[in-house]
Amino acid sequence: MHHIPQTAGHLTFKRFPKNLGKFVILIAIAIIIGWIFNIPTLKSILPDYAAMNPTTATLFILCGAALWLNNTNYVTSVDVISIVIICIAATRLIGFNPNYDTGIDQYFFRERLNGNRMAPNTAVNFLLTGISLLLLNRKWKYNFLVSQICALVALSISMLAVIGYLYADRSLYKLATYIPMALHTAVTFLLLTIGILLKGSSQGFMSVIMHKNAGGRLSRILLPITILLPIILGWLRIEGQRRGMFGFEFGTAMYTISVILLFTLFIGGLSRSMNRSDEKRKKAEQDMLIAKLEAEKAKKVQEQFLANMSHEIRTPINGVIGMVQLAGTTALTEEQKDYMGMISESASNLLVIINDILDLTKINAGKISLENVEYALPHAVRSLTRLLNYKAKAKEITLNSYIAPEVPDSVFGDPVRLNQILTNLVSNAIKFTPAGEINISVDIAKAEETSLILRFIVQDTGIGIEKDKLEGIFESFTQASTDTTRKYGGTGLGLTISKQLIELQGGNITVSSTPGVGSSFVFFLPAKKVTKKMIPIQTTSAILSSLDNLRILLAEDNLINQKVASILLTKAGAKVNIANNGTEVLTMLSGNRYDMVLMDINMPEMDGFEATTRIRESESLFQNIPIIALTASAFETEKQRCLDLGMNDYLTKPFKAEELFAKIRLHVT
């Protein structure tokens, strides 16, 4: 069965064509009743008019039924009915040659017909409507167009007959000496063909007329006027001449002037209406532009607010975490170590919340950038397991990782985002597992010549999730129950971010869970195979090599952060000087030799951006000194701006000592 698509933007009709089909059937039944009971009014409307042939009425019943049942479960019946109509019409047309006349239009009420036969134009119309109805259910490329052309030709023949009756011109509805087309036959054909045209209103040339846009509306306004107005004026002219009110020349002149005048008035009114519509459209466009500008402004304000909040929150956290790191290098009692551990844990949890909110904001804004670099997958998973194992041990939970033998040593992908996804899933598992174990496993779901799909499973023996809560756990700020946040903490963003990061890389994630037994998160990620040998990964000991004899200028206005960074660097063997703002940076560079500048961004008097710009634009010896941005802003736009201005690298506060040392060693020759 071939349904007419309900194309968006088009006026589509369901009931109206069916109702027209029913109305055609009712008219035909009334004609047959007229023949059964010999009622002249039903057969011919007026005494001097031609009567509708009973075979014509029967074919109208078939046509109405085909239109009524079209696009229903009776499509086969519609096809059969259409073929019967075509065959009867074709037989009647052939029968106009006396040698091949079967008298098919005289089978009903033969004794009462008195020479009444189906007219040639009636037979042609049935042939065209039969073809048109048959094509409505075909799946050919141009089925609707051909169907509508056939219906339009039949409509034109019918309209010509109606005009002939209106103008009392028999040549318009009668061919030679044949029986003329009856008036109600012509009117019924008009209803039938209009129904066929409306049936496929979103296809063929009807799609232009029935479109909801300006062109379609204009067509629907103009067509009835251009058709009816000349017909009415022509009838008035003929009636006036017939009654002797004026002659042929005057009637022709009046007809011409009336057409010009009425169409001019109509076009003027239409133009005025279109001008008003155009003004409304322009105003709507202006309102939309203003709304767009306001939305963009609000978005910039939001981004600036988040950037500022990120900076203001990360700056003190950096001090807290840094001081905890420094305290860890001193002699502490077990009680003090316990206190410092709780401080570090609280600061880390706060940092996770901030990162979750910022990441979700960047994902929703489409500003997350994915890397495609070569990295050691097994090494990344094992490193993450070791990193999170201390959390698991604190709860006496066993954390295991399993890498299938077929998993390659290195692949192309985004190791940072993979680490973020696994960290979220494993941290969640640790949080919601009071006892037992957590298993991380990696294998290959599908392998091709140059690519593969990796399968990651994070399975725990935790509290589990109710079945009716599973669908909602990936939604923002959603957790399994209302008391989860109070009992376990968190924002409810970790799973949302993980899911979106997985989908951004072309993967997907699923979850299965049994309350009281545990949960299993399975996600798939596409990756590219590495065809060349990977460069050996630098060991931690190599990264943390001494910074002896390096002269470093630290640009930082926060006293606590100054102390944290300078002590860390000094303990690693570096010689550190501190500048409180960009102006002091330029002054100190002019009078001293440094191997590197660690540049904060937000500083008083002169910020890090301007200071970097002046350094790179100067012609001094320190023009090409390595500069690493140390900033509390975590936005990608901030990072890109730093690099565009000539900074060599970027590190977000709070940072780990080994991360800072690694970047320094990377850029110091």
XYZ file of C-alpha atoms in Angstrom:
669
model
C 0.000 0.000 0.000
C 1.349 3.385 -0.987
C 0.429 6.214 1.337
C 0.512 9.847 0.405
C 3.204 11.435 2.567
C 1.918 14.169 4.808
C 4.574 16.604 3.674
C 5.443 19.332 6.148
C 4.469 22.754 4.862
C 1.573 21.533 2.684
C -2.173 21.576 3.225
C -3.188 17.938 3.292
C -6.703 16.527 3.170
C -7.992 13.259 4.584
C -11.737 13.540 5.061
C -12.657 16.035 2.315
C -11.844 13.792 -0.710
C -13.596 10.875 1.008
C -16.666 13.011 1.649
C -16.667 14.121 -2.005
C -16.529 10.423 -2.988
C -19.551 9.726 -0.794
C -21.391 12.723 -2.286
C -20.702 11.475 -5.831
C -22.163 8.094 -4.830
C -25.294 9.772 -3.422
C -25.826 11.763 -6.642
C -25.447 8.601 -8.743
C -27.867 6.671 -6.515
C -30.409 9.499 -6.873
C -30.095 9.201 -10.685
C -30.659 5.434 -10.580
C -33.689 5.961 -8.329
C -34.961 8.411 -10.952
C -34.658 5.709 -13.633
C -36.260 3.043 -11.416
C -39.266 5.204 -10.554
C -39.159 7.216 -13.774
C -38.688 10.613 -12.071
C -37.658 13.108 -14.805
C -36.296 15.692 -12.338
C -33.782 13.206 -10.978
C -32.841 11.954 -14.426
C -32.354 15.280 -16.218
C -32.926 18.118 -13.684
C -34.897 20.197 -16.259
C -37.218 18.898 -18.996
C -35.128 20.299 -21.863
C -31.814 19.031 -20.489
C -30.195 15.711 -21.335
C -30.720 12.864 -18.862
C -27.788 11.098 -17.222
C -27.390 7.594 -18.631
C -27.878 4.858 -15.963
C -24.520 3.289 -16.938
C -22.940 6.715 -16.340
C -24.561 6.762 -12.881
C -23.215 3.255 -12.198
C -19.699 4.324 -13.177
C -20.022 7.334 -10.858
C -20.827 4.933 -8.000
C -17.644 3.012 -8.832
C -15.582 6.249 -9.079
C -16.952 7.561 -5.783
C -16.198 4.240 -4.095
C -12.627 4.243 -5.453
C -12.070 7.806 -4.164
C -13.664 6.965 -0.806
C -11.625 3.787 -0.266
C -8.329 5.191 -1.563
C -5.402 4.883 0.909
C -7.243 2.335 3.048
C -6.796 -1.409 3.509
C -8.957 -1.924 0.408
C -6.293 -0.777 -2.044
C -6.647 -3.955 -4.155
C -10.379 -3.315 -4.455
C -9.640 0.270 -5.542
C -7.312 -1.014 -8.261
C -9.930 -3.486 -9.496
C -12.644 -0.787 -9.518
C -10.355 1.616 -11.428
C -9.560 -1.035 -14.049
C -13.295 -1.804 -14.485
C -14.002 1.929 -15.027
C -11.195 2.164 -17.608
C -12.418 -0.942 -19.455
C -16.060 0.206 -19.613
C -15.042 3.711 -20.749
C -12.676 2.328 -23.385
C -15.363 -0.101 -24.623
C -17.829 2.780 -24.960
C -15.293 4.890 -26.885
C -14.616 1.998 -29.255
C -18.378 1.593 -29.618
C -18.698 4.993 -31.277
C -17.631 3.065 -34.357
C -20.897 1.233 -35.273
C -18.943 -1.858 -36.321
C -17.619 -2.353 -32.748
C -20.545 -1.101 -30.673
C -21.305 -3.547 -27.827
C -24.105 -1.372 -26.437
C -22.416 -1.455 -23.010
C -24.239 1.753 -22.009
C -27.652 0.207 -22.747
C -27.541 -2.751 -20.355
C -29.604 -0.974 -17.703
C -33.238 0.141 -18.327
C -32.954 -0.611 -22.034
C -36.730 -0.279 -22.494
C -36.758 3.253 -21.020
C -33.617 4.723 -22.596
C -35.310 5.937 -25.821
C -31.943 6.381 -27.531
C -30.143 7.785 -24.452
C -26.443 6.895 -24.764
C -23.308 7.828 -22.928
C -21.811 10.970 -24.534
C -18.283 10.814 -26.057
C -16.955 13.498 -23.691
C -18.457 11.555 -20.775
C -16.664 8.371 -21.881
C -13.375 10.259 -22.245
C -13.801 11.682 -18.740
C -14.406 8.228 -17.248
C -11.289 6.923 -19.005
C -9.216 9.812 -17.585
C -10.650 9.556 -14.041
C -10.185 5.772 -14.039
C -6.503 6.181 -14.944
C -6.145 8.974 -12.387
C -7.653 6.867 -9.583
C -5.494 3.878 -10.497
C -2.293 5.949 -10.412
C -2.976 7.331 -6.929
C -1.832 4.012 -5.421
C 1.199 3.433 -7.630
C 4.795 3.848 -6.486
C 6.134 5.262 -9.719
C 8.224 8.408 -9.709
C 5.663 10.533 -11.594
C 2.442 8.727 -10.607
C 0.921 11.749 -8.834
C 1.849 14.143 -11.629
C 0.265 11.952 -14.361
C -2.765 11.317 -12.127
C -3.276 15.036 -11.614
C -2.850 15.817 -15.329
C -5.573 13.257 -16.191
C -7.853 14.686 -13.495
C -7.181 18.239 -14.693
C -8.087 17.384 -18.313
C -11.307 15.714 -17.113
C -12.061 18.763 -14.964
C -11.545 21.066 -17.965
C -13.947 19.022 -20.141
C -16.546 19.096 -17.349
C -16.126 22.831 -16.789
C -16.508 23.443 -20.523
C -19.836 21.574 -20.418
C -21.040 23.581 -17.388
C -20.125 26.849 -19.156
C -21.971 25.583 -22.241
C -25.129 25.101 -20.204
C -24.608 28.485 -18.546
C -24.114 30.272 -21.877
C -26.724 28.109 -23.682
C -24.073 27.024 -26.195
C -24.590 23.339 -27.060
C -21.282 23.123 -28.927
C -19.474 23.269 -25.574
C -21.116 20.119 -24.150
C -22.251 18.243 -27.276
C -20.078 16.668 -29.965
C -21.617 16.540 -33.486
C -24.844 14.506 -33.503
C -24.052 12.501 -30.383
C -26.001 12.717 -27.137
C -24.705 15.682 -25.092
C -23.127 15.416 -21.641
C -25.851 15.983 -19.031
C -25.514 18.996 -16.728
C -25.456 16.918 -13.523
C -22.927 14.605 -15.200
C -20.618 17.590 -15.729
C -21.163 18.846 -12.141
C -20.525 15.374 -10.694
C -17.285 15.133 -12.706
C -16.221 18.494 -11.228
C -16.723 17.145 -7.697
C -14.955 13.882 -8.535
C -11.882 15.448 -10.162
C -11.533 18.055 -7.390
C -11.517 15.181 -4.880
C -8.787 13.372 -6.864
C -6.660 16.525 -7.040
C -7.007 17.150 -3.307
C -6.160 13.514 -2.529
C -2.548 14.112 -3.544
C -2.358 17.747 -2.480
C 1.265 17.455 -1.278
C 2.517 15.860 -4.519
C 2.869 16.812 -8.192
C 1.905 20.311 -9.336
C -0.739 20.390 -6.579
C 2.128 20.688 -4.076
C 2.796 24.192 -5.456
C -0.832 25.266 -5.104
C -1.400 23.678 -1.702
C 1.864 24.763 -0.071
C 1.518 26.873 3.069
C 4.085 29.416 1.871
C 3.329 32.748 0.187
C 3.291 31.232 -3.320
C 0.758 28.606 -2.332
C -1.495 31.138 -0.578
C -1.338 33.442 -3.615
C -2.255 30.532 -5.934
C -5.262 29.605 -3.814
C -6.479 33.201 -3.849
C -5.912 33.842 -7.556
C -7.196 30.593 -9.060
C -10.879 30.856 -7.978
C -10.986 34.527 -9.031
C -9.337 33.975 -12.423
C -11.713 31.060 -13.134
C -15.033 32.380 -11.800
C -14.761 36.082 -12.665
C -14.478 35.690 -16.496
C -17.237 33.019 -16.444
C -19.652 35.280 -14.535
C -18.842 38.365 -16.652
C -19.206 36.323 -19.847
C -22.608 35.083 -18.726
C -23.738 38.646 -17.916
C -22.590 39.817 -21.338
C -24.455 37.031 -23.178
C -27.616 37.503 -21.111
C -27.537 41.257 -21.733
C -27.189 40.732 -25.489
C -29.867 38.025 -25.484
C -32.327 40.370 -23.721
C -31.523 43.193 -26.152
C -30.017 45.460 -23.529
C -26.946 46.182 -25.704
C -25.296 45.020 -28.908
C -22.295 42.775 -29.562
C -19.728 45.599 -29.756
C -20.927 47.310 -26.569
C -21.112 43.970 -24.751
C -17.547 43.117 -25.823
C -16.282 46.538 -24.673
C -18.098 46.279 -21.340
C -16.805 42.735 -20.810
C -13.216 43.849 -21.494
C -13.449 46.928 -19.280
C -15.108 44.962 -16.471
C -12.394 42.295 -16.558
C -9.655 44.956 -16.504
C -11.338 46.987 -13.755
C -12.176 44.079 -11.459
C -8.779 42.448 -11.881
C -7.102 45.812 -11.236
C -9.095 46.273 -8.034
C -8.377 42.711 -7.022
C -4.637 43.042 -7.715
C -4.581 46.348 -5.819
C -6.240 44.791 -2.783
C -3.943 41.797 -3.008
C -0.877 44.025 -3.273
C -1.984 45.977 -0.216
C -2.452 42.764 1.708
C 0.964 41.517 0.602
C 2.567 44.814 1.614
C 1.072 44.427 5.082
C 2.307 40.856 5.233
C 5.745 41.988 4.096
C 5.818 44.664 6.798
C 4.837 42.082 9.397
C 7.521 39.740 8.053
C 10.174 42.471 8.231
C 9.108 43.353 11.762
C 9.228 39.688 12.721
C 12.716 39.408 11.198
C 13.837 42.486 13.135
C 12.371 41.043 16.337
C 14.140 37.753 15.633
C 17.419 39.581 14.981
C 17.052 41.520 18.237
C 16.210 38.299 20.065
C 19.227 36.599 18.482
C 21.547 39.440 19.491
C 20.137 39.413 23.007
C 20.575 35.629 23.185
C 24.174 35.914 21.971
C 24.793 38.675 24.494
C 23.257 36.572 27.263
C 25.387 33.629 26.159
C 28.546 35.752 26.319
C 27.528 37.034 29.740
C 26.941 33.453 30.864
C 30.319 32.330 29.515
C 32.039 35.279 31.152
C 30.252 34.548 34.425
C 31.311 30.895 34.312
C 34.867 31.884 33.414
C 34.992 34.313 36.329
C 33.430 31.814 38.719
C 35.850 29.150 37.535
C 38.779 31.477 38.163
C 37.555 32.702 41.535
C 36.831 29.182 42.817
C 39.876 27.439 41.343
C 42.290 30.033 42.718
C 41.632 29.246 46.415
C 41.315 25.512 45.658
C 44.747 25.662 44.065
C 46.055 27.135 47.307
C 44.352 24.454 49.403
C 45.563 21.527 47.269
C 49.025 23.054 46.900
C 49.434 23.542 50.634
C 48.255 19.978 51.259
C 50.893 18.754 48.792
C 53.557 20.817 50.571
C 52.400 19.635 53.987
C 52.724 16.077 52.750
C 56.453 16.614 52.235
C 56.915 17.470 55.933
C 56.969 15.259 58.991
C 53.380 14.688 60.093
C 51.794 12.604 62.777
C 49.269 9.968 61.783
C 46.462 12.188 63.074
C 47.737 15.149 61.017
C 48.045 12.938 57.915
C 44.447 11.886 58.455
C 43.322 15.513 58.690
C 45.333 16.485 55.589
C 43.844 13.552 53.678
C 40.333 14.719 54.489
C 41.194 18.263 53.391
C 42.644 16.957 50.117
C 39.608 14.721 49.540
C 37.173 17.587 50.160
C 39.079 19.917 47.836
C 39.226 17.229 45.145
C 35.470 16.624 45.436
C 34.808 20.339 45.085
C 37.047 20.434 42.005
C 35.136 17.499 40.477
C 31.842 19.375 40.929
C 33.254 22.496 39.268
C 34.693 20.473 36.370
C 31.383 18.647 35.864
C 29.417 21.884 35.601
C 31.950 23.473 33.224
C 32.180 20.345 31.056
C 28.398 20.095 30.732
C 28.242 23.777 29.776
C 30.917 23.299 27.102
C 29.243 20.172 25.710
C 25.852 21.896 25.473
C 27.507 24.865 23.732
C 29.235 22.535 21.243
C 32.669 23.723 22.355
C 34.167 20.392 23.395
C 37.136 19.547 21.172
C 38.193 15.918 20.745
C 41.758 14.796 20.121
C 42.889 12.017 17.809
C 46.352 11.116 19.036
C 48.308 7.935 19.497
C 48.289 6.624 23.062
C 48.925 3.406 24.983
C 45.457 2.114 25.866
C 46.453 -0.642 28.346
C 48.861 1.751 30.067
C 46.115 4.395 30.363
C 43.647 1.933 31.939
C 46.208 0.515 34.379
C 47.373 4.006 35.365
C 43.796 5.062 36.076
C 43.269 1.877 38.124
C 46.351 2.636 40.235
C 45.259 6.255 40.660
C 41.763 5.363 41.904
C 42.863 2.339 43.907
C 43.541 4.464 46.982
C 39.860 5.466 47.096
C 38.805 1.834 46.800
C 41.230 0.709 49.495
C 39.863 3.376 51.848
C 36.519 1.532 51.668
C 38.184 -1.920 51.640
C 36.950 -2.507 48.068
C 38.987 -4.479 45.544
C 39.560 -2.634 42.256
C 40.625 -4.850 39.341
C 41.348 -4.191 35.679
C 41.500 -6.702 32.853
C 42.818 -5.985 29.348
C 42.012 -8.664 26.759
C 45.099 -10.039 24.958
C 43.786 -8.914 21.556
C 43.653 -5.255 22.630
C 46.574 -3.483 20.865
C 49.321 -1.724 22.792
C 48.441 1.608 21.196
C 45.523 3.159 19.312
C 44.480 6.542 17.957
C 41.814 8.352 19.978
C 41.289 10.811 22.805
C 43.037 9.528 25.955
C 41.986 12.565 28.015
C 38.261 11.981 27.380
C 38.632 8.220 27.904
C 40.273 8.920 31.248
C 37.446 11.314 32.130
C 34.755 8.763 31.212
C 36.378 5.900 33.118
C 37.116 8.141 36.101
C 33.450 9.151 36.313
C 32.201 5.564 36.023
C 34.733 4.044 38.442
C 34.375 6.893 40.962
C 30.596 6.359 40.862
C 31.101 2.633 41.381
C 33.363 3.259 44.388
C 30.888 5.770 45.813
C 27.917 3.388 45.601
C 29.707 0.166 46.568
C 29.806 -0.340 50.338
C 31.711 -3.645 50.062
C 32.926 -6.130 47.488
C 34.794 -5.413 44.271
C 34.837 -3.305 41.100
C 36.085 -4.702 37.812
C 37.229 -2.742 34.767
C 37.557 -4.776 31.577
C 38.496 -3.839 28.026
C 38.149 -5.996 24.923
C 37.393 -5.644 21.215
C 33.756 -5.757 20.099
C 34.532 -5.458 16.383
C 37.745 -5.266 14.398
C 38.312 -4.119 10.820
C 41.404 -3.542 8.721
C 42.219 -0.034 9.971
C 39.751 0.491 12.812
C 38.145 -1.251 15.726
C 35.401 -0.806 18.284
C 36.522 -1.091 21.890
C 34.207 -2.398 24.587
C 34.663 -1.140 28.151
C 32.825 -2.658 31.119
C 32.739 -1.191 34.620
C 31.030 -3.659 36.949
C 30.481 -3.281 40.681
C 28.843 -5.107 43.593
C 27.192 -1.949 44.887
C 23.703 -0.927 45.955
C 22.321 -1.187 42.401
C 19.601 0.855 40.705
C 15.866 0.269 40.576
C 14.575 -0.726 37.123
C 12.271 2.299 36.825
C 15.229 4.623 37.552
C 17.600 3.247 34.907
C 16.309 5.387 32.018
C 16.785 8.635 33.933
C 20.264 8.184 35.380
C 21.935 9.733 32.312
C 19.890 12.924 32.659
C 21.495 16.047 34.097
C 21.366 16.479 37.897
C 19.575 13.112 38.215
C 20.420 10.391 40.746
C 18.669 7.149 41.565
C 16.761 8.500 44.568
C 16.093 11.790 46.315
C 18.332 10.976 49.272
C 21.305 9.900 47.139
C 22.808 13.396 47.027
C 22.525 13.807 50.801
C 23.931 10.346 51.514
C 26.626 9.998 48.841
C 27.179 13.541 47.532
C 27.858 14.577 43.928
C 26.064 16.659 41.308
C 24.425 13.942 39.241
C 26.369 15.196 36.209
C 29.082 12.526 35.917
C 26.997 10.016 33.961
C 25.470 12.749 31.790
C 28.905 14.028 30.798
C 30.236 10.504 30.231
C 27.303 9.611 27.966
C 27.667 12.791 25.919
C 31.446 12.380 25.578
C 30.947 8.790 24.411
C 28.321 9.818 21.851
C 30.490 12.705 20.610
C 33.119 10.092 19.725
C 30.559 7.961 17.864
C 29.981 5.419 20.652
C 27.140 4.469 22.969
C 26.630 3.394 26.582
C 24.170 1.054 28.295
C 23.524 0.076 31.892
C 22.077 -2.974 33.626
C 21.536 -3.209 37.349
C 19.960 -5.271 40.116
C 19.216 -3.611 43.462
C 21.399 -5.048 46.198
C 23.546 -6.965 43.703
C 25.325 -4.306 41.645
C 25.487 -2.434 38.358
C 27.245 -2.904 35.051
C 28.026 -0.033 32.672
C 29.052 -1.030 29.151
C 30.211 1.485 26.570
C 31.653 1.201 23.087
C 34.200 3.566 21.525
C 35.551 3.541 17.958
C 39.339 3.804 17.574
C 41.893 3.728 14.768
C 44.618 1.113 14.642
C 48.255 2.193 14.828
C 50.268 0.887 11.900
C 53.660 2.248 12.963
C 55.611 1.608 16.135
C 54.670 3.919 18.971
C 57.197 6.195 20.591
C 57.980 4.877 24.113
C 56.091 6.686 26.842
C 58.133 8.788 29.208
C 58.258 7.338 32.702
C 57.174 9.235 35.756
C 60.725 9.335 37.021
C 61.877 10.982 33.795
C 59.108 13.562 34.011
C 59.973 14.390 37.583
C 63.638 14.938 36.822
C 65.343 17.757 38.669
C 64.847 21.403 37.747
C 68.339 22.302 39.034
C 69.750 25.625 37.878
C 66.570 26.711 36.069
C 65.767 30.371 36.631
C 61.968 30.786 36.622
C 59.947 33.997 36.809
C 56.581 33.335 38.464
C 53.890 35.931 37.605
C 51.173 35.513 40.251
C 49.200 38.017 42.324
C 47.676 35.601 44.851
C 49.951 35.274 47.904
C 48.999 31.683 48.729
C 49.466 30.541 45.131
C 52.818 32.374 45.056
C 53.923 30.420 48.076
C 52.660 27.062 46.778
C 54.319 27.357 43.366
C 57.581 28.856 44.586
C 58.086 26.204 47.289
C 57.292 23.362 44.856
C 59.724 24.752 42.286
C 62.413 25.500 44.850
C 62.206 21.971 46.284
C 62.743 20.688 42.728
C 65.931 22.755 42.473
C 64.740 25.794 40.517
C 65.522 29.419 41.367
C 62.308 31.405 41.535
C 61.544 35.118 41.424
C 57.998 36.448 41.838
C 56.222 39.239 39.902
C 52.858 40.480 41.156
C 51.612 41.734 37.770
C 52.495 42.100 34.094
C 54.299 45.396 34.623
C 56.695 43.800 37.097
C 57.232 40.912 34.654
C 58.485 43.284 31.948
C 60.686 45.143 34.426
C 62.258 41.965 35.825
C 62.834 40.473 32.369
C 64.685 43.630 31.328
C 67.174 43.384 34.221
C 67.596 39.610 34.659
C 68.029 36.398 32.689
C 65.304 33.749 33.052
C 64.770 30.358 31.453
C 60.985 30.510 31.654
C 57.965 32.596 32.686
C 55.011 31.006 34.483
C 52.291 33.527 33.635
C 49.052 33.989 35.538
C 46.299 35.517 33.376
C 44.175 37.615 35.720
C 46.503 40.105 37.437
C 46.090 43.774 38.433
C 47.590 46.704 36.473
C 48.628 44.520 33.505
C 47.196 41.024 32.922
C 48.985 38.032 31.467
C 47.571 38.530 27.972
C 48.947 42.045 27.604
C 52.260 41.126 29.212
C 52.695 38.207 26.780
C 51.800 40.425 23.820
C 54.439 42.993 24.824
C 57.066 40.290 25.343
C 56.466 38.756 21.903
C 56.334 42.149 20.146
C 59.477 43.471 21.811
C 62.883 43.308 20.181
C 64.629 42.400 23.415
C 66.662 39.274 24.165
C 63.742 37.834 26.147
C 61.368 38.013 23.148
C 61.372 34.225 22.636
C 61.440 33.128 26.269
C 59.137 30.109 26.930
C 55.879 31.141 28.601
C 53.474 28.731 30.275
C 50.062 30.063 31.271
C 48.978 29.201 34.811
C 45.313 30.114 35.019
C 42.224 29.167 36.984
C 40.084 29.424 33.832
C 39.186 26.041 32.338
C 37.585 27.254 29.106
C 38.951 26.160 25.739
C 38.592 29.704 24.374
C 40.922 30.955 27.119
C 43.488 28.297 26.266
C 43.313 29.070 22.556
C 43.730 32.776 23.232
C 46.867 32.070 25.266
C 48.367 30.030 22.450
C 47.345 32.568 19.806
C 49.133 35.341 21.712
C 52.361 33.345 21.691
C 52.368 31.386 24.936
C 54.023 27.985 24.621
C 51.687 25.979 26.842
C 48.758 26.111 29.233
C 48.122 24.606 32.676
C 44.869 24.867 34.601
C 44.798 25.495 38.346
C 44.754 23.545 40.524
C 47.588 21.498 39.042
C 49.710 18.610 40.205
C 53.407 19.188 40.760
C 54.407 16.503 38.244
C 52.236 18.134 35.558
C 53.944 21.478 36.067
C 57.451 19.965 36.117
C 56.727 17.964 32.934
C 55.640 21.043 31.008
C 58.663 23.042 32.219
C 61.091 20.328 31.119
C 59.260 20.074 27.762
C 59.772 23.722 26.848
C 63.187 24.458 28.388
C 65.985 23.608 25.958
